[in-house]
Amino acid sequence: MDDNIRVSKTTSENEGFITLVAALDQSLWESYPELKSDYWGNNILEINPNVVVMYRDNKAVACGCFKKKGKDAIEIKRMFVLPEARGNGFAQNILKELEQWGVELGFSFSVLETLYKQTEAIGMYQKCGYAIVENYEPYVGLKNSICMRKQI
């Protein structure tokens, strides 16, 4: 990895993470204004000890986190790369860091949810070994959600 790239395992109180999540939410509401009421409760930024932020030239450019989902799974949340930083492999690197962290903590599976218009994200997740599965709670019955799963 480039000398000017840094990966940080941190928490949801990290300033760069907070800034990136605000940009993610703005991007989602612009792309899916009709879904705000269905999904807002799923995207509340709770205190999370399992956050990864990538920096380029000391600027936060990509992030992701996970939370426990059942006894043997983590759920990947809040994956985002700034538009000007896309195409550099940051999302795959964030995902790999989160999965490794999950394994270190004793988890066997990773699950995630994305929205149907996120075709680049869906393709990236599939390239990283995720398969589309039946929607899990709280996404059951939400036709705009795509749920995915991978053994880690």
Coordinates of N, CA, C and O in Angstrom, one line a residue:
M1 N 0.8 -1.2 0.0 CA 0.0 0.0 0.0 C 0.9 1.2 0.0 O 2.0 1.3 0.6
D2 N 0.4 2.3 -0.6 CA 1.1 3.6 -0.7 C 1.5 4.1 0.6 O 0.9 3.9 1.6
D3 N 2.6 4.8 0.6 CA 3.1 5.4 1.9 C 2.1 6.4 2.4 O 2.1 6.7 3.6
N4 N 1.4 7.1 1.6 CA 0.4 8.1 2.0 C -0.9 7.6 2.4 O -1.9 8.3 2.7
I5 N -1.1 6.2 2.5 CA -2.3 5.5 2.9 C -2.1 4.9 4.3 O -1.1 4.3 4.5
R6 N -3.1 5.2 5.1 CA -3.0 4.6 6.5 C -4.4 4.0 6.8 O -5.4 4.6 6.5
V7 N -4.3 2.9 7.5 CA -5.5 2.2 8.0 C -5.6 2.3 9.5 O -4.6 2.0 10.1
S8 N -6.7 2.6 10.0 CA -6.9 2.8 11.5 C -8.0 2.0 12.0 O -9.2 2.1 11.5
K9 N -7.8 1.1 12.9 CA -8.9 0.4 13.6 C -9.2 1.3 14.8 O -8.4 1.7 15.6
T10 N -10.5 1.7 14.9 CA -10.9 2.8 15.8 C -12.3 2.5 16.3 O -12.8 1.4 16.2
T11 N -13.0 3.5 16.7 CA -14.4 3.5 17.2 C -15.2 4.4 16.4 O -14.7 5.3 15.7
S12 N -16.5 4.4 16.6 CA -17.5 5.3 16.0 C -17.4 6.7 16.4 O -18.0 7.6 15.9
E13 N -16.5 7.0 17.4 CA -16.3 8.3 17.9 C -15.2 9.0 17.1 O -14.9 10.2 17.3
N14 N -14.6 8.3 16.2 CA -13.5 8.8 15.3 C -14.1 10.0 14.4 O -15.1 9.8 13.8
E15 N -13.4 11.1 14.4 CA -13.9 12.3 13.7 C -14.0 12.0 12.2 O -15.0 12.4 11.5
G16 N -13.0 11.3 11.6 CA -13.1 10.9 10.2 C -14.3 10.0 9.9 O -14.9 10.2 8.9
F17 N -14.5 9.1 10.7 CA -15.7 8.2 10.6 C -17.0 9.0 10.6 O -17.8 8.8 9.7
I18 N -17.1 9.8 11.6 CA -18.3 10.6 11.7 C -18.6 11.5 10.4 O -19.7 11.5 9.9
T19 N -17.5 12.1 9.9 CA -17.6 12.9 8.7 C -18.0 12.0 7.5 O -18.8 12.4 6.7
L20 N -17.3 10.8 7.3 CA -17.7 10.0 6.2 C -19.1 9.4 6.3 O -19.8 9.3 5.3
V21 N -19.6 9.1 7.5 CA -20.9 8.6 7.6 C -21.9 9.7 7.3 O -23.0 9.4 6.7
A22 N -21.7 10.9 7.6 CA -22.6 12.0 7.2 C -22.6 12.1 5.7 O -23.7 12.3 5.1
A23 N -21.5 12.0 5.0 CA -21.4 12.0 3.6 C -22.2 10.8 3.0 O -22.9 10.9 2.0
L24 N -22.0 9.6 3.6 CA -22.8 8.4 3.2 C -24.3 8.6 3.3 O -25.0 8.4 2.3
D25 N -24.7 9.1 4.4 CA -26.2 9.3 4.6 C -26.7 10.3 3.5 O -27.7 10.1 2.9
Q26 N -26.0 11.4 3.3 CA -26.4 12.4 2.3 C -26.5 11.7 0.9 O -27.5 11.9 0.2
S27 N -25.5 10.9 0.6 CA -25.5 10.2 -0.7 C -26.7 9.3 -0.8 O -27.4 9.2 -1.9
L28 N -27.0 8.5 0.3 CA -28.1 7.6 0.2 C -29.5 8.3 0.1 O -30.3 7.9 -0.7
W29 N -29.6 9.4 0.8 CA -30.9 10.2 0.7 C -31.1 10.8 -0.6 O -32.2 10.9 -1.1
E30 N -30.0 11.2 -1.3 CA -30.1 11.8 -2.6 C -30.5 10.7 -3.6 O -31.3 10.9 -4.5
S31 N -29.9 9.5 -3.4 CA -30.2 8.3 -4.3 C -31.6 7.7 -4.1 O -32.2 7.1 -5.0
Y32 N -32.0 7.7 -2.8 CA -33.2 7.0 -2.4 C -34.1 7.8 -1.5 O -34.4 7.4 -0.4
P33 N -34.6 9.0 -2.0 CA -35.4 9.8 -1.1 C -36.7 9.2 -0.6 O -37.1 9.4 0.5
E34 N -37.2 8.3 -1.4 CA -38.4 7.6 -1.1 C -38.3 6.5 0.0 O -39.2 6.1 0.6
L35 N -37.0 6.2 0.4 CA -36.8 5.1 1.3 C -36.4 5.6 2.7 O -36.2 4.8 3.6
K36 N -36.3 6.9 2.9 CA -35.7 7.5 4.1 C -36.5 6.9 5.3 O -35.9 6.5 6.3
S37 N -37.8 6.9 5.3 CA -38.6 6.5 6.4 C -38.5 5.0 6.7 O -38.5 4.6 7.9
D38 N -38.3 4.2 5.7 CA -38.1 2.7 5.9 C -36.8 2.4 6.5 O -36.6 1.4 7.3
Y39 N -35.7 3.1 6.2 CA -34.4 2.7 6.6 C -33.7 3.6 7.6 O -32.7 3.2 8.2
W40 N -34.2 4.7 7.9 CA -33.5 5.7 8.8 C -33.2 5.0 10.2 O -32.1 5.1 10.6
G41 N -34.1 4.2 10.7 CA -33.8 3.6 12.0 C -32.7 2.5 11.9 O -32.1 2.2 13.0
N42 N -32.4 2.0 10.8 CA -31.3 1.0 10.6 C -30.0 1.7 10.5 O -28.9 1.0 10.5
N43 N -29.9 3.0 10.3 CA -28.7 3.7 10.0 C -28.3 4.7 11.1 O -27.5 5.5 10.9
I44 N -28.9 4.5 12.3 CA -28.5 5.3 13.4 C -27.1 5.0 13.8 O -26.7 3.8 13.9
L45 N -26.3 6.0 14.0 CA -24.9 5.8 14.4 C -24.8 5.6 15.9 O -24.8 6.5 16.7
E46 N -24.7 4.3 16.2 CA -24.6 3.9 17.6 C -23.1 3.8 18.0 O -22.2 3.8 17.1
I47 N -22.8 3.8 19.3 CA -21.4 3.6 19.7 C -20.9 2.2 19.2 O -21.6 1.2 19.5
N48 N -19.9 2.2 18.5 CA -19.4 1.0 17.9 C -17.9 0.9 18.1 O -17.1 1.8 17.6
P49 N -17.4 -0.2 18.7 CA -15.9 -0.3 18.9 C -15.2 -1.0 17.7 O -14.0 -1.1 17.8
N50 N -15.9 -1.3 16.6 CA -15.3 -2.1 15.5 C -15.4 -1.3 14.2 O -16.2 -1.6 13.3
V51 N -14.6 -0.2 14.1 CA -14.6 0.7 13.0 C -13.3 0.7 12.4 O -12.2 0.7 13.0
V52 N -13.2 0.7 11.0 CA -12.0 0.9 10.3 C -12.1 2.1 9.4 O -13.1 2.3 8.7
V53 N -11.1 3.0 9.4 CA -11.1 4.2 8.6 C -9.8 4.2 7.8 O -8.7 3.9 8.4
M54 N -9.8 4.5 6.6 CA -8.6 4.6 5.7 C -8.4 6.1 5.4 O -9.3 6.8 5.1
Y55 N -7.1 6.4 5.5 CA -6.7 7.8 5.3 C -5.8 7.8 4.1 O -4.9 7.0 3.9
R56 N -6.0 8.9 3.3 CA -5.0 9.2 2.2 C -4.5 10.6 2.5 O -5.4 11.5 2.5
D57 N -3.2 10.8 2.6 CA -2.7 12.1 2.9 C -3.3 12.7 4.1 O -3.7 13.9 4.1
N58 N -3.5 11.9 5.1 CA -4.2 12.3 6.4 C -5.6 12.7 6.3 O -6.1 13.3 7.3
K59 N -6.3 12.4 5.2 CA -7.7 12.7 5.1 C -8.5 11.4 5.1 O -8.1 10.5 4.3
A60 N -9.5 11.3 5.9 CA -10.3 10.1 5.9 C -11.1 10.0 4.6 O -11.8 10.9 4.2
V61 N -10.8 8.9 3.9 CA -11.4 8.7 2.5 C -12.3 7.5 2.4 O -13.1 7.4 1.5
A62 N -12.3 6.6 3.4 CA -13.1 5.3 3.3 C -13.3 4.8 4.7 O -12.5 5.0 5.6
C63 N -14.5 4.2 4.9 CA -14.7 3.6 6.2 C -15.7 2.4 6.1 O -16.3 2.2 5.1
G64 N -15.8 1.7 7.3 CA -16.7 0.6 7.4 C -16.7 0.2 8.9 O -15.8 0.6 9.6
C65 N -17.7 -0.5 9.3 CA -17.7 -1.1 10.7 C -18.5 -2.3 10.7 O -19.0 -2.7 9.7
F66 N -18.5 -3.0 11.8 CA -19.4 -4.2 12.0 C -19.9 -4.2 13.4 O -19.4 -3.6 14.3
K67 N -21.1 -4.9 13.4 CA -21.6 -5.2 14.7 C -22.0 -6.7 14.8 O -22.1 -7.3 13.8
K68 N -22.1 -7.2 16.0 CA -22.4 -8.6 16.2 C -23.8 -8.8 15.7 O -24.7 -8.1 15.9
K69 N -24.0 -10.0 14.9 CA -25.3 -10.3 14.4 C -25.5 -11.8 14.7 O -25.0 -12.7 14.0
G70 N -26.1 -12.1 15.8 CA -26.2 -13.5 16.3 C -24.9 -13.9 16.9 O -24.0 -13.2 17.1
K71 N -24.8 -15.2 17.2 CA -23.7 -15.7 18.0 C -22.4 -15.9 17.2 O -21.3 -15.8 17.7
D72 N -22.6 -16.2 15.8 CA -21.4 -16.5 15.0 C -21.2 -15.6 13.8 O -20.4 -15.8 13.0
A73 N -21.9 -14.4 13.8 CA -21.8 -13.6 12.6 C -21.6 -12.1 13.0 O -22.1 -11.7 14.0
I74 N -20.9 -11.4 12.1 CA -20.9 -10.0 12.1 C -21.7 -9.4 11.0 O -21.9 -10.1 10.0
E75 N -22.2 -8.2 11.2 CA -22.9 -7.5 10.1 C -22.1 -6.3 9.7 O -21.8 -5.4 10.5
I76 N -21.7 -6.2 8.5 CA -20.9 -5.1 7.9 C -21.9 -3.9 7.8 O -22.9 -4.1 7.2
K77 N -21.4 -2.8 8.3 CA -22.3 -1.6 8.2 C -21.4 -0.4 7.8 O -20.2 -0.4 7.9
R78 N -22.1 0.6 7.3 CA -21.6 1.9 7.0 C -20.3 1.9 6.1 O -19.4 2.7 6.3
M79 N -20.3 1.1 5.1 CA -19.2 1.0 4.1 C -19.4 2.2 3.2 O -20.4 2.5 2.7
F80 N -18.3 3.0 3.1 CA -18.4 4.2 2.2 C -17.0 4.6 1.8 O -16.0 4.5 2.6
V81 N -16.9 5.0 0.5 CA -15.6 5.6 0.0 C -16.0 6.9 -0.6 O -17.0 7.0 -1.4
L82 N -15.3 8.0 -0.3 CA -15.5 9.3 -0.9 C -15.5 9.1 -2.4 O -14.6 8.4 -3.0
P83 N -16.4 9.8 -3.2 CA -16.4 9.7 -4.6 C -15.0 9.9 -5.3 O -14.7 9.2 -6.2
E84 N -14.3 10.9 -4.8 CA -13.0 11.2 -5.4 C -11.9 10.2 -5.1 O -10.9 10.1 -5.7
A85 N -12.2 9.2 -4.2 CA -11.2 8.2 -3.8 C -11.6 6.8 -4.4 O -10.9 5.8 -4.2
R86 N -12.7 6.7 -5.1 CA -13.2 5.4 -5.6 C -12.3 4.9 -6.7 O -11.6 5.7 -7.4
G87 N -12.3 3.6 -6.8 CA -11.5 2.9 -7.9 C -10.1 2.6 -7.5 O -9.2 2.3 -8.3
N88 N -9.8 2.8 -6.2 CA -8.4 2.5 -5.7 C -8.3 1.3 -4.8 O -7.3 1.1 -4.1
G89 N -9.4 0.5 -4.7 CA -9.4 -0.7 -3.8 C -9.6 -0.4 -2.4 O -9.5 -1.3 -1.6
F90 N -10.0 0.8 -2.0 CA -10.2 1.1 -0.6 C -11.3 0.3 0.0 O -11.2 -0.2 1.1
A91 N -12.4 0.1 -0.7 CA -13.6 -0.7 -0.2 C -13.2 -2.1 0.1 O -13.5 -2.6 1.2
Q92 N -12.4 -2.7 -0.8 CA -12.0 -4.1 -0.6 C -11.1 -4.2 0.6 O -11.1 -5.2 1.4
N93 N -10.2 -3.2 0.8 CA -9.3 -3.2 1.9 C -10.0 -3.0 3.2 O -9.7 -3.7 4.2
I94 N -11.0 -2.1 3.3 CA -11.8 -2.0 4.5 C -12.5 -3.3 4.8 O -12.5 -3.7 6.0
L95 N -13.1 -3.9 3.8 CA -13.9 -5.1 4.0 C -12.9 -6.2 4.6 O -13.3 -6.9 5.5
K96 N -11.8 -6.3 4.0 CA -10.8 -7.4 4.4 C -10.4 -7.1 5.9 O -10.3 -8.1 6.7
E97 N -10.1 -5.9 6.2 CA -9.8 -5.5 7.6 C -10.9 -5.9 8.6 O -10.7 -6.5 9.7
L98 N -12.1 -5.6 8.2 CA -13.3 -5.9 9.1 C -13.5 -7.4 9.2 O -13.7 -7.9 10.3
E99 N -13.3 -8.1 8.1 CA -13.5 -9.6 8.2 C -12.4 -10.2 9.1 O -12.7 -11.1 9.9
Q100 N -11.2 -9.8 8.9 CA -10.1 -10.3 9.7 C -10.3 -10.0 11.2 O -10.1 -10.9 12.1
W101 N -10.8 -8.8 11.5 CA -11.1 -8.4 12.9 C -12.2 -9.3 13.4 O -12.1 -9.8 14.6
G102 N -13.2 -9.6 12.6 CA -14.3 -10.5 13.0 C -13.7 -11.9 13.3 O -14.1 -12.5 14.3
V103 N -12.9 -12.4 12.5 CA -12.3 -13.7 12.7 C -11.5 -13.7 14.0 O -11.6 -14.6 14.9
E104 N -10.7 -12.7 14.3 CA -9.9 -12.5 15.5 C -10.8 -12.6 16.7 O -10.4 -13.1 17.8
L105 N -12.0 -12.1 16.6 CA -13.0 -12.1 17.7 C -13.8 -13.3 17.8 O -14.7 -13.5 18.6
G106 N -13.6 -14.3 16.9 CA -14.2 -15.6 17.0 C -15.5 -15.8 16.1 O -16.2 -16.8 16.3
F107 N -15.7 -14.9 15.2 CA -16.9 -15.0 14.4 C -16.6 -15.8 13.1 O -15.4 -15.9 12.7
S108 N -17.6 -16.5 12.5 CA -17.4 -17.4 11.4 C -18.0 -16.9 10.1 O -17.7 -17.3 9.0
F109 N -19.0 -16.0 10.2 CA -19.7 -15.5 9.1 C -19.8 -13.9 9.1 O -19.7 -13.3 10.1
S110 N -19.9 -13.4 7.9 CA -20.2 -12.0 7.7 C -21.4 -11.8 6.9 O -21.6 -12.5 5.9
V111 N -22.3 -10.9 7.3 CA -23.5 -10.6 6.5 C -23.5 -9.1 6.3 O -22.9 -8.3 7.0
L112 N -24.3 -8.7 5.3 CA -24.5 -7.3 5.1 C -25.7 -7.1 4.3 O -26.3 -8.0 3.7
E113 N -26.2 -5.8 4.2 CA -27.3 -5.4 3.5 C -26.9 -4.2 2.7 O -26.2 -3.3 3.2
T114 N -27.3 -4.1 1.4 CA -27.1 -3.0 0.6 C -28.4 -2.8 -0.2 O -29.4 -3.6 -0.1
L115 N -28.5 -1.7 -0.9 CA -29.7 -1.4 -1.7 C -29.5 -1.7 -3.2 O -28.4 -1.7 -3.7
Y116 N -30.6 -2.0 -3.8 CA -30.6 -2.6 -5.2 C -29.9 -1.7 -6.2 O -29.3 -2.2 -7.2
K117 N -29.9 -0.4 -6.0 CA -29.2 0.5 -7.0 C -27.7 0.6 -6.8 O -27.0 1.1 -7.6
Q118 N -27.2 0.0 -5.7 CA -25.7 0.0 -5.5 C -25.0 -1.1 -6.2 O -24.4 -2.0 -5.7
T119 N -25.1 -1.0 -7.6 CA -24.6 -2.1 -8.4 C -23.1 -2.3 -8.3 O -22.6 -3.5 -8.3
E120 N -22.4 -1.2 -8.1 CA -20.9 -1.4 -8.0 C -20.6 -2.1 -6.7 O -19.7 -2.9 -6.6
A121 N -21.3 -1.7 -5.6 CA -21.1 -2.3 -4.3 C -21.4 -3.8 -4.3 O -20.7 -4.6 -3.9
I122 N -22.6 -4.1 -4.9 CA -23.0 -5.5 -5.0 C -21.9 -6.3 -5.8 O -21.5 -7.4 -5.3
G123 N -21.4 -5.8 -6.9 CA -20.4 -6.5 -7.7 C -19.1 -6.6 -6.9 O -18.5 -7.7 -6.9
M124 N -18.7 -5.6 -6.1 CA -17.5 -5.7 -5.3 C -17.7 -6.7 -4.2 O -16.8 -7.6 -4.0
Y125 N -18.8 -6.8 -3.5 CA -19.1 -7.8 -2.5 C -19.0 -9.2 -3.1 O -18.4 -10.1 -2.5
Q126 N -19.6 -9.4 -4.3 CA -19.6 -10.7 -4.9 C -18.2 -11.1 -5.3 O -17.7 -12.2 -5.0
K127 N -17.4 -10.1 -5.8 CA -16.0 -10.4 -6.1 C -15.2 -10.8 -4.8 O -14.2 -11.6 -4.9
C128 N -15.6 -10.3 -3.7 CA -15.0 -10.6 -2.4 C -15.5 -11.8 -1.7 O -15.2 -12.2 -0.6
G129 N -16.4 -12.6 -2.4 CA -16.9 -13.9 -1.9 C -18.3 -13.9 -1.3 O -18.7 -14.9 -0.8
Y130 N -19.0 -12.8 -1.3 CA -20.3 -12.7 -0.7 C -21.3 -13.2 -1.7 O -21.2 -13.0 -2.9
A131 N -22.4 -13.9 -1.2 CA -23.5 -14.4 -2.0 C -24.8 -13.8 -1.5 O -24.9 -13.6 -0.3
I132 N -25.6 -13.6 -2.5 CA -27.0 -13.0 -2.1 C -27.8 -14.1 -1.4 O -27.8 -15.2 -1.9
V133 N -28.4 -13.7 -0.3 CA -29.2 -14.6 0.5 C -30.6 -14.0 0.7 O -30.8 -12.8 0.4
E134 N -31.5 -14.8 1.3 CA -32.8 -14.3 1.7 C -32.6 -13.1 2.7 O -31.6 -13.2 3.5
N135 N -33.4 -12.1 2.6 CA -33.3 -11.0 3.5 C -33.5 -11.4 5.0 O -34.4 -12.2 5.3
Y136 N -32.6 -10.9 5.8 CA -32.7 -11.2 7.2 C -33.3 -10.0 7.9 O -33.4 -8.9 7.4
E137 N -33.7 -10.2 9.2 CA -34.2 -9.1 10.0 C -33.2 -8.0 10.2 O -32.0 -8.3 10.3
P138 N -33.5 -6.7 10.1 CA -34.8 -6.1 9.9 C -35.2 -5.8 8.5 O -36.1 -5.0 8.2
Y139 N -34.6 -6.5 7.5 CA -34.8 -6.3 6.1 C -35.8 -7.2 5.4 O -36.1 -7.0 4.2
V140 N -36.4 -8.1 6.2 CA -37.4 -9.0 5.6 C -38.6 -8.2 5.1 O -39.1 -7.3 5.8
G141 N -39.0 -8.5 3.8 CA -40.1 -7.8 3.3 C -39.7 -6.4 2.6 O -40.6 -5.8 2.0
L142 N -38.5 -6.0 2.7 CA -38.1 -4.7 2.1 C -37.5 -5.1 0.7 O -36.3 -5.5 0.6
K143 N -38.2 -4.9 -0.3 CA -37.9 -5.3 -1.7 C -36.7 -4.5 -2.2 O -36.0 -5.0 -3.2
N144 N -36.3 -3.4 -1.7 CA -35.2 -2.6 -2.1 C -33.9 -3.1 -1.6 O -32.8 -2.7 -2.0
S145 N -33.9 -4.0 -0.5 CA -32.7 -4.5 0.1 C -32.2 -5.7 -0.5 O -32.9 -6.6 -1.0
I146 N -30.9 -5.8 -0.6 CA -30.2 -7.0 -1.1 C -29.3 -7.4 0.1 O -28.4 -6.7 0.6
C147 N -29.5 -8.6 0.6 CA -28.7 -9.1 1.8 C -27.7 -10.2 1.2 O -28.0 -10.9 0.3
M148 N -26.6 -10.2 1.8 CA -25.5 -11.0 1.4 C -24.8 -11.7 2.6 O -24.9 -11.2 3.7
R149 N -24.1 -12.8 2.3 CA -23.4 -13.5 3.4 C -22.1 -14.2 2.9 O -22.1 -14.6 1.7
K150 N -21.2 -14.3 3.8 CA -19.9 -15.0 3.4 C -19.3 -15.7 4.7 O -19.4 -15.1 5.8
Q151 N -18.8 -16.8 4.5 CA -18.0 -17.5 5.6 C -16.7 -16.8 5.6 O -16.0 -16.6 4.6
I152 N -16.2 -16.4 6.8 CA -14.9 -15.7 7.0 C -13.9 -16.6 7.8 O -14.3 -17.6 8.3

